[in-house]
PDB file of C-alpha atoms in Angstrom:
ATOM      1  CA  MET A 904      86.331  86.025 111.513  1.00 40.00           C
ATOM      2  CA  THR A 905      86.002  89.479 109.898  1.00 45.00           C
ATOM      3  CA  ASN A 906      84.503  89.874 106.437  1.00 63.00           C
ATOM      4  CA  LYS A 907      88.020  90.560 105.054  1.00 74.00           C
ATOM      5  CA  PRO A 908      89.689  87.151 104.147  1.00 83.00           C
ATOM      6  CA  PRO A 909      92.399  86.473 106.733  1.00 92.00           C
ATOM      7  CA  ILE A 910      95.123  85.942 104.145  1.00 92.00           C
ATOM      8  CA  GLN A 911      95.226  88.316 101.132  1.00 91.00           C
ATOM      9  CA  TYR A 912      97.511  88.390  98.061  1.00 90.00           C
ATOM     10  CA  SER A 913      97.877  91.968  96.660  1.00 86.00           C
ATOM     11  CA  CYS A 914      99.175  93.035  93.191  1.00 79.00           C
ATOM     12  CA  TYR A 915      99.432  96.500  91.702  1.00 70.00           C
ATOM     13  CA  PHE A 916     100.434  97.126  88.263  1.00 65.00           C
ATOM     14  CA  SER A 917     102.614  99.662  86.528  1.00 67.00           C
ATOM     15  CA  ARG A 918     102.373 102.681  88.822  1.00 78.00           C
ATOM     16  CA  SER A 919     102.541 103.700  92.592  1.00 82.00           C
ATOM     17  CA  SER A 920      99.527 103.545  94.760  1.00 85.00           C
ATOM     18  CA  LYS A 921      98.914 105.963  97.647  1.00 84.00           C
ATOM     19  CA  GLY A 922      96.346 105.859 100.347  1.00 84.00           C
ATOM     20  CA  GLU A 923      95.512 105.725 104.068  1.00 85.00           C
ATOM     21  CA  GLN A 924      93.625 103.348 106.290  1.00 85.00           C
ATOM     22  CA  PHE A 925      92.530 102.595 109.748  1.00 92.00           C
ATOM     23  CA  VAL A 926      93.923  99.284 110.722  1.00 93.00           C
ATOM     24  CA  PRO A 927      91.322  97.312 112.764  1.00 93.00           C
ATOM     25  CA  GLU A 928      93.280  94.070 113.256  1.00 95.00           C
ATOM     26  CA  HIS A 929      96.880  93.047 113.719  1.00 97.00           C
ATOM     27  CA  THR A 930      98.408  92.448 110.466  1.00 97.00           C
ATOM     28  CA  LEU A 931     101.561  90.648 109.093  1.00 97.00           C
ATOM     29  CA  VAL A 932     102.735  91.560 105.695  1.00 96.00           C
ATOM     30  CA  TYR A 933     105.470  90.142 103.415  1.00 96.00           C
ATOM     31  CA  ILE A 934     106.785  92.133 100.548  1.00 95.00           C
ATOM     32  CA  ILE A 935     107.260  89.922  97.498  1.00 94.00           C
ATOM     33  CA  SER A 936     108.302  92.716  95.134  1.00 94.00           C
ATOM     34  CA  GLY A 937     108.303  96.465  95.062  1.00 94.00           C
ATOM     35  CA  THR A 938     108.668  98.948  97.945  1.00 95.00           C
ATOM     36  CA  LEU A 939     106.290  99.979 100.630  1.00 95.00           C
ATOM     37  CA  VAL A 940     106.591 103.148 102.659  1.00 96.00           C
ATOM     38  CA  ILE A 941     104.275 103.366 105.780  1.00 96.00           C
ATOM     39  CA  ALA A 942     103.841 106.288 108.123  1.00 94.00           C
ATOM     40  CA  ASN A 943     101.814 107.534 110.959  1.00 92.00           C
ATOM     41  CA  THR A 944     102.148 110.701 113.062  1.00 88.00           C
ATOM     42  CA  SER A 945     105.264 109.537 114.869  1.00 87.00           C
ATOM     43  CA  HIS A 946     107.534 107.732 112.394  1.00 91.00           C
ATOM     44  CA  THR A 947     107.998 106.439 108.830  1.00 95.00           C
ATOM     45  CA  LEU A 948     109.540 103.228 107.725  1.00 96.00           C
ATOM     46  CA  SER A 949     110.311 101.705 104.313  1.00 97.00           C
ATOM     47  CA  PHE A 950     110.129  98.108 103.375  1.00 96.00           C
ATOM     48  CA  ASN A 951     111.648  96.441 100.236  1.00 96.00           C
ATOM     49  CA  SER A 952     111.322  93.087  98.545  1.00 94.00           C
ATOM     50  CA  GLY A 953     111.742  90.256 101.136  1.00 94.00           C
ATOM     51  CA  ASP A 954     110.962  92.450 104.105  1.00 96.00           C
ATOM     52  CA  ILE A 955     108.251  91.588 106.610  1.00 96.00           C
ATOM     53  CA  TYR A 956     106.352  94.116 108.827  1.00 96.00           C
ATOM     54  CA  PHE A 957     103.868  93.807 111.660  1.00 97.00           C
ATOM     55  CA  CYS A 958     101.192  96.508 112.093  1.00 96.00           C
ATOM     56  CA  ARG A 959      99.358  96.724 115.433  1.00 96.00           C
ATOM     57  CA  ARG A 960      95.578  97.075 115.547  1.00 95.00           C
ATOM     58  CA  ASN A 961      93.710 100.163 116.186  1.00 94.00           C
ATOM     59  CA  ASN A 962      96.070 102.494 114.237  1.00 94.00           C
ATOM     60  CA  LEU A 963      95.854 105.130 111.546  1.00 95.00           C
ATOM     61  CA  VAL A 964      98.498 104.872 108.810  1.00 95.00           C
ATOM     62  CA  LYS A 965      99.295 106.284 105.395  1.00 93.00           C
ATOM     63  CA  TYR A 966     101.135 104.236 102.683  1.00 93.00           C
ATOM     64  CA  THR A 967     102.884 104.397  99.269  1.00 92.00           C
ATOM     65  CA  LYS A 968     103.097 101.056  97.310  1.00 93.00           C
ATOM     66  CA  CYS A 969     105.715 101.360  94.418  1.00 93.00           C
ATOM     67  CA  PRO A 970     106.228  98.549  91.962  1.00 93.00           C
ATOM     68  CA  PRO A 971     109.821  97.789  90.826  1.00 92.00           C
ATOM     69  CA  GLU A 972     111.111  99.403  87.593  1.00 88.00           C
ATOM     70  CA  THR A 973     110.079  96.231  85.590  1.00 86.00           C
ATOM     71  CA  GLY A 974     107.363  94.398  87.213  1.00 87.00           C
ATOM     72  CA  GLU A 975     104.558  94.565  89.893  1.00 90.00           C
ATOM     73  CA  TYR A 976     104.166  95.410  93.471  1.00 93.00           C
ATOM     74  CA  GLN A 977     103.168  92.181  95.280  1.00 93.00           C
ATOM     75  CA  SER A 978     102.600  91.306  98.846  1.00 94.00           C
ATOM     76  CA  ILE A 979     100.931  88.628 101.162  1.00 94.00           C
ATOM     77  CA  SER A 980      98.980  89.890 104.223  1.00 94.00           C
ATOM     78  CA  ILE A 981      97.743  87.932 107.128  1.00 96.00           C
ATOM     79  CA  TYR A 982      95.054  89.382 109.371  1.00 96.00           C
ATOM     80  CA  PHE A 983      94.670  88.256 112.949  1.00 96.00           C
ATOM     81  CA  ASP A 984      91.107  89.069 114.014  1.00 94.00           C
ATOM     82  CA  GLN A 985      90.170  89.227 117.582  1.00 95.00           C
ATOM     83  CA  GLN A 986      87.997  86.245 117.645  1.00 94.00           C
ATOM     84  CA  THR A 987      90.727  84.021 116.229  1.00 94.00           C
ATOM     85  CA  LEU A 988      93.176  85.238 118.857  1.00 96.00           C
ATOM     86  CA  ARG A 989      90.597  84.709 121.616  1.00 96.00           C
ATOM     87  CA  ASN A 990      90.164  81.083 120.398  1.00 95.00           C
ATOM     88  CA  ILE A 991      93.976  80.508 120.319  1.00 95.00           C
ATOM     89  CA  SER A 992      94.320  82.173 123.852  1.00 96.00           C
ATOM     90  CA  LEU A 993      91.809  79.755 125.275  1.00 95.00           C
ATOM     91  CA  GLU A 994      93.228  76.643 123.409  1.00 95.00           C
ATOM     92  CA  TYR A 995      96.814  77.334 124.704  1.00 95.00           C
ATOM     93  CA  GLY A 996      96.238  79.276 127.865  1.00 94.00           C
ATOM     94  CA  PHE A 997      97.916  82.395 126.510  1.00 94.00           C
ATOM     95  CA  LYS A 998      97.487  85.400 128.831  1.00 91.00           C
ATOM     96  CA  VAL A 999      98.913  88.890 128.886  1.00 91.00           C
ATOM     97  CA  ASP A1000     101.645  89.472 131.531  1.00 88.00           C
ATOM     98  CA  GLU A1001     101.575  93.212 131.297  1.00 84.00           C
ATOM     99  CA  HIS A1002     100.149  95.813 128.912  1.00 81.00           C
ATOM    100  CA  THR A1003     103.072  97.058 126.674  1.00 80.00           C
ATOM    101  CA  ALA A1004     103.485  99.961 124.386  1.00 83.00           C
ATOM    102  CA  SER A1005     104.907  99.006 121.021  1.00 87.00           C
ATOM    103  CA  PRO A1006     105.231 100.774 117.660  1.00 91.00           C
ATOM    104  CA  ALA A1007     102.226 101.043 115.400  1.00 93.00           C
ATOM    105  CA  PHE A1008     104.316  99.180 112.875  1.00 95.00           C
ATOM    106  CA  GLN A1009     107.657  97.502 112.980  1.00 95.00           C
ATOM    107  CA  LYS A1010     110.005  95.318 110.835  1.00 95.00           C
ATOM    108  CA  ILE A1011     110.048  91.597 111.706  1.00 93.00           C
ATOM    109  CA  PRO A1012     113.287  89.461 111.412  1.00 85.00           C
ATOM    110  CA  SER A1013     112.690  87.625 108.089  1.00 74.00           C
ATOM    111  CA  SER A1014     114.595  84.254 108.476  1.00 78.00           C
ATOM    112  CA  ALA A1015     112.087  81.683 109.726  1.00 80.00           C
ATOM    113  CA  ILE A1016     109.094  83.971 109.252  1.00 91.00           C
ATOM    114  CA  GLY A1017     110.190  84.644 105.629  1.00 90.00           C
ATOM    115  CA  ASN A1018     110.383  81.017 104.830  1.00 91.00           C
ATOM    116  CA  TYR A1019     106.797  80.597 106.198  1.00 93.00           C
ATOM    117  CA  MET A1020     105.355  83.595 104.270  1.00 93.00           C
ATOM    118  CA  ARG A1021     106.954  82.427 101.035  1.00 92.00           C
ATOM    119  CA  SER A1022     105.328  78.983 101.530  1.00 91.00           C
ATOM    120  CA  LEU A1023     101.953  80.766 101.337  1.00 92.00           C
ATOM    121  CA  LEU A1024     102.522  81.405  97.621  1.00 90.00           C
ATOM    122  CA  VAL A1025     102.128  77.679  97.103  1.00 88.00           C
ATOM    123  CA  TYR A1026      98.674  77.902  98.527  1.00 86.00           C
ATOM    124  CA  GLU A1027      97.411  80.962  96.658  1.00 86.00           C
ATOM    125  CA  THR A1028      94.898  79.095  94.594  1.00 85.00           C
ATOM    126  CA  ILE A1029      93.530  76.869  97.367  1.00 86.00           C
ATOM    127  CA  LEU A1030      93.384  79.734 100.158  1.00 83.00           C
ATOM    128  CA  THR A1031      91.491  82.158  97.785  1.00 81.00           C
ATOM    129  CA  ASN A1032      88.787  79.454  96.929  1.00 83.00           C
ATOM    130  CA  LYS A1033      85.522  79.304  98.739  1.00 82.00           C
ATOM    131  CA  GLY A1034      85.188  76.902 101.475  1.00 81.00           C
ATOM    132  CA  ALA A1035      88.840  77.253 102.599  1.00 84.00           C
ATOM    133  CA  ASP A1036      88.059  78.539 106.070  1.00 86.00           C
ATOM    134  CA  ASN A1037      89.558  75.746 108.047  1.00 88.00           C
ATOM    135  CA  LEU A1038      92.843  75.729 106.090  1.00 88.00           C
ATOM    136  CA  LEU A1039      92.954  79.601 106.533  1.00 89.00           C
ATOM    137  CA  PHE A1040      92.576  79.211 110.326  1.00 91.00           C
ATOM    138  CA  VAL A1041      95.339  76.637 110.433  1.00 92.00           C
ATOM    139  CA  LYS A1042      97.690  78.983 108.479  1.00 92.00           C
ATOM    140  CA  GLN A1043      96.758  82.006 110.601  1.00 94.00           C
ATOM    141  CA  LYS A1044      97.432  79.725 113.802  1.00 95.00           C
ATOM    142  CA  GLU A1045     100.718  78.539 112.355  1.00 95.00           C
ATOM    143  CA  ALA A1046     101.861  82.199 111.853  1.00 96.00           C
ATOM    144  CA  ILE A1047     100.830  83.095 115.351  1.00 96.00           C
ATOM    145  CA  LEU A1048     102.520  80.194 117.008  1.00 96.00           C
ATOM    146  CA  LEU A1049     105.769  80.927 114.883  1.00 95.00           C
ATOM    147  CA  LEU A1050     105.910  84.486 115.924  1.00 95.00           C
ATOM    148  CA  LEU A1051     105.479  83.702 119.525  1.00 95.00           C
ATOM    149  CA  GLN A1052     108.306  81.210 119.282  1.00 94.00           C
ATOM    150  CA  LEU A1053     110.612  83.702 117.732  1.00 92.00           C
ATOM    151  CA  LEU A1054     109.384  86.695 119.468  1.00 92.00           C
ATOM    152  CA  PRO A1055     107.795  85.828 122.868  1.00 93.00           C
ATOM    153  CA  ALA A1056     107.027  89.506 123.729  1.00 92.00           C
ATOM    154  CA  PHE A1057     104.321  89.386 121.044  1.00 95.00           C
ATOM    155  CA  LYS A1058     102.078  87.436 123.489  1.00 95.00           C
ATOM    156  CA  ASN A1059     101.482  90.811 125.155  1.00 95.00           C
ATOM    157  CA  ILE A1060     100.320  92.270 121.815  1.00 95.00           C
ATOM    158  CA  PHE A1061      98.346  89.426 120.385  1.00 96.00           C
ATOM    159  CA  PHE A1062      96.366  88.779 123.558  1.00 96.00           C
ATOM    160  CA  ASP A1063      95.668  92.236 124.836  1.00 94.00           C
ATOM    161  CA  PHE A1064      92.023  92.592 124.119  1.00 93.00           C
ATOM    162  CA  SER A1065      91.498  95.923 125.892  1.00 91.00           C
ATOM    163  CA  GLU A1066      90.033  98.760 123.984  1.00 90.00           C
ATOM    164  CA  PRO A1067      91.397 102.314 123.757  1.00 91.00           C
ATOM    165  CA  GLY A1068      91.037 104.362 126.905  1.00 91.00           C
ATOM    166  CA  LYS A1069      89.709 107.928 127.033  1.00 94.00           C
ATOM    167  CA  ILE A1070      92.469 110.290 125.999  1.00 94.00           C
ATOM    168  CA  ASP A1071      93.141 114.078 125.532  1.00 96.00           C
ATOM    169  CA  LEU A1072      90.800 114.844 122.613  1.00 97.00           C
ATOM    170  CA  GLU A1073      92.468 118.181 121.491  1.00 96.00           C
ATOM    171  CA  ALA A1074      95.940 116.667 121.287  1.00 95.00           C
ATOM    172  CA  PHE A1075      94.600 113.555 119.517  1.00 96.00           C
ATOM    173  CA  MET A1076      92.811 115.563 116.804  1.00 96.00           C
ATOM    174  CA  GLU A1077      95.772 117.822 116.224  1.00 95.00           C
ATOM    175  CA  LYS A1078      97.874 114.748 115.441  1.00 94.00           C
ATOM    176  CA  ASN A1079      95.325 112.877 113.323  1.00 95.00           C
ATOM    177  CA  TYR A1080      92.997 115.357 111.684  1.00 96.00           C
ATOM    178  CA  HIS A1081      94.748 114.477 108.161  1.00 94.00           C
ATOM    179  CA  PHE A1082      93.377 110.996 108.263  1.00 94.00           C
ATOM    180  CA  ASN A1083      90.242 110.409 106.159  1.00 92.00           C
ATOM    181  CA  VAL A1084      88.368 108.165 108.498  1.00 91.00           C
ATOM    182  CA  GLN A1085      84.741 108.013 109.727  1.00 93.00           C
ATOM    183  CA  LEU A1086      83.956 109.943 112.825  1.00 96.00           C
ATOM    184  CA  LYS A1087      83.193 106.755 114.602  1.00 95.00           C
ATOM    185  CA  ARG A1088      86.689 105.777 114.192  1.00 95.00           C
ATOM    186  CA  TYR A1089      87.940 109.017 115.615  1.00 96.00           C
ATOM    187  CA  ALA A1090      85.636 108.557 118.522  1.00 97.00           C
ATOM    188  CA  TYR A1091      86.673 104.940 119.142  1.00 96.00           C
ATOM    189  CA  LEU A1092      90.375 105.591 119.061  1.00 96.00           C
ATOM    190  CA  SER A1093      89.891 108.448 121.514  1.00 96.00           C
ATOM    191  CA  GLY A1094      88.103 106.179 123.860  1.00 96.00           C
ATOM    192  CA  ARG A1095      84.622 107.626 123.468  1.00 96.00           C
ATOM    193  CA  SER A1096      81.218 106.710 122.095  1.00 96.00           C
ATOM    194  CA  LEU A1097      80.230 108.707 118.957  1.00 97.00           C
ATOM    195  CA  ALA A1098      77.805 110.849 120.874  1.00 97.00           C
ATOM    196  CA  THR A1099      80.335 111.520 123.669  1.00 97.00           C
ATOM    197  CA  PHE A1100      82.998 112.357 120.986  1.00 97.00           C
ATOM    198  CA  LYS A1101      80.655 114.898 119.331  1.00 97.00           C
ATOM    199  CA  ARG A1102      79.721 116.505 122.641  1.00 97.00           C
ATOM    200  CA  ASP A1103      83.319 116.732 123.980  1.00 97.00           C
ATOM    201  CA  PHE A1104      84.496 118.010 120.610  1.00 97.00           C
ATOM    202  CA  GLU A1105      81.950 120.875 120.422  1.00 97.00           C
ATOM    203  CA  LYS A1106      82.960 121.938 123.887  1.00 97.00           C
ATOM    204  CA  ILE A1107      86.523 122.319 122.834  1.00 97.00           C
ATOM    205  CA  TYR A1108      86.247 123.602 119.433  1.00 97.00           C
ATOM    206  CA  HIS A1109      82.701 125.217 119.363  1.00 97.00           C
ATOM    207  CA  ALA A1110      82.168 123.493 115.973  1.00 96.00           C
ATOM    208  CA  THR A1111      81.031 120.167 114.582  1.00 97.00           C
ATOM    209  CA  PRO A1112      83.819 117.645 114.042  1.00 97.00           C
ATOM    210  CA  SER A1113      83.037 117.736 110.204  1.00 96.00           C
ATOM    211  CA  ARG A1114      83.235 121.401 109.926  1.00 97.00           C
ATOM    212  CA  TRP A1115      86.480 121.681 112.039  1.00 97.00           C
ATOM    213  CA  LEU A1116      88.134 118.906 110.041  1.00 97.00           C
ATOM    214  CA  LEU A1117      87.462 120.584 106.708  1.00 97.00           C
ATOM    215  CA  GLN A1118      88.654 123.954 107.920  1.00 97.00           C
ATOM    216  CA  ARG A1119      91.764 122.453 109.638  1.00 97.00           C
ATOM    217  CA  ARG A1120      92.786 120.565 106.454  1.00 97.00           C
ATOM    218  CA  LEU A1121      92.213 123.566 104.280  1.00 97.00           C
ATOM    219  CA  ARG A1122      94.391 125.830 106.540  1.00 97.00           C
ATOM    220  CA  GLU A1123      97.125 123.291 106.370  1.00 97.00           C
ATOM    221  CA  ALA A1124      96.618 122.771 102.661  1.00 97.00           C
ATOM    222  CA  TYR A1125      96.994 126.542 102.036  1.00 97.00           C
ATOM    223  CA  TYR A1126     100.346 126.504 104.097  1.00 96.00           C
ATOM    224  CA  MET A1127     101.698 123.511 102.328  1.00 96.00           C
ATOM    225  CA  ILE A1128     101.067 124.895  98.865  1.00 96.00           C
ATOM    226  CA  LYS A1129     101.712 128.593  99.566  1.00 94.00           C
ATOM    227  CA  GLU A1130     104.931 128.217 101.815  1.00 94.00           C
ATOM    228  CA  LEU A1131     106.223 124.789 101.188  1.00 94.00           C
ATOM    229  CA  LYS A1132     105.510 124.863  97.393  1.00 94.00           C
ATOM    230  CA  LYS A1133     103.940 121.428  97.495  1.00 94.00           C
ATOM    231  CA  ALA A1134     101.721 120.335  94.582  1.00 94.00           C
ATOM    232  CA  PRO A1135      97.907 120.176  95.095  1.00 94.00           C
ATOM    233  CA  SER A1136      98.054 116.488  93.734  1.00 92.00           C
ATOM    234  CA  ASP A1137     100.309 115.615  96.755  1.00 90.00           C
ATOM    235  CA  VAL A1138      98.606 117.789  99.305  1.00 94.00           C
ATOM    236  CA  TYR A1139      95.035 116.414  98.846  1.00 93.00           C
ATOM    237  CA  ILE A1140      96.210 112.872  99.595  1.00 89.00           C
ATOM    238  CA  GLU A1141      98.406 113.993 102.563  1.00 91.00           C
ATOM    239  CA  LEU A1142      95.335 115.809 104.240  1.00 94.00           C
ATOM    240  CA  GLY A1143      92.688 113.287 103.743  1.00 91.00           C
ATOM    241  CA  PHE A1144      90.507 114.773 100.948  1.00 92.00           C
ATOM    242  CA  GLU A1145      88.376 112.394  98.929  1.00 86.00           C
ATOM    243  CA  ASN A1146      89.911 113.355  95.488  1.00 90.00           C
ATOM    244  CA  LEU A1147      91.604 116.259  93.745  1.00 93.00           C
ATOM    245  CA  SER A1148      88.431 117.715  92.261  1.00 94.00           C
ATOM    246  CA  HIS A1149      86.597 117.804  95.549  1.00 93.00           C
ATOM    247  CA  PHE A1150      89.710 119.443  97.138  1.00 95.00           C
ATOM    248  CA  SER A1151      89.981 122.056  94.430  1.00 95.00           C
ATOM    249  CA  PHE A1152      86.259 122.879  94.866  1.00 95.00           C
ATOM    250  CA  VAL A1153      86.287 123.247  98.671  1.00 96.00           C
ATOM    251  CA  PHE A1154      89.682 125.150  98.469  1.00 96.00           C
ATOM    252  CA  LYS A1155      88.359 127.636  95.882  1.00 95.00           C
ATOM    253  CA  LYS A1156      85.170 128.119  98.069  1.00 95.00           C
ATOM    254  CA  ALA A1157      87.364 129.043 101.047  1.00 96.00           C
ATOM    255  CA  TYR A1158      90.070 131.091  99.445  1.00 95.00           C
ATOM    256  CA  GLY A1159      88.645 132.323  96.230  1.00 95.00           C
ATOM    257  CA  VAL A1160      91.107 130.572  93.996  1.00 94.00           C
ATOM    258  CA  VAL A1161      91.867 127.005  92.969  1.00 94.00           C
ATOM    259  CA  PRO A1162      94.952 125.553  94.660  1.00 94.00           C
ATOM    260  CA  SER A1163      96.871 125.231  91.392  1.00 91.00           C
ATOM    261  CA  LYS A1164      96.682 129.139  90.981  1.00 89.00           C
ATOM    262  CA  LEU A1165      97.647 129.946  94.476  1.00 84.00           C
TER     263      LEU A1165
END
């Protein structure tokens, strides 16, 4: 299993939370309360209390979690790591019929799956205790078998263990430069080793990946603030800067003025 617990209970108090992440494993999420907006370079979806969504592995996403007017944002997430899926594939003889394209994230019909996800609330104290590995595996397995019963096409998602193939690097970077992830993630998702990624990158851009990413993000930030009238506090998150103070520092260094004074 991965270092991350395979079942997690999330709770955010009082205010919205924005962020981005690389999704390394297939993930099933049930929204208990509040609203979640999740987006990538091709589409955006909004999920409310009672909704369930599935996020496919090896994707970059941005999200906004909003609590209800009175209360907390709460969710339950189940992560399906590759080793667990390989074990289940061997146990039941599941094999991929064909490699299929599917959205990075999608809404799941919430009838039977909703009842299952809600049942996990009863186990919260037990599942978050040390030594619950066997029970966690049973609950993971139950979720997988239930999903396959309701949505048989998921077999070609769960048990496709292939890694990303080599793709057009320039097109990939132009779509994903605004995600603040490590270079090794960019390399992996483009189907390259880190060394090959850096070499191919410099052939195209005649700059190191780190330098190009900073310049590309700053150029887009300038446009968003100057032309689209967006607030710097929104722009730095959208473009993958670490924090607002760092964004202001590098922006002033590049353009001679802090973003709020542009």
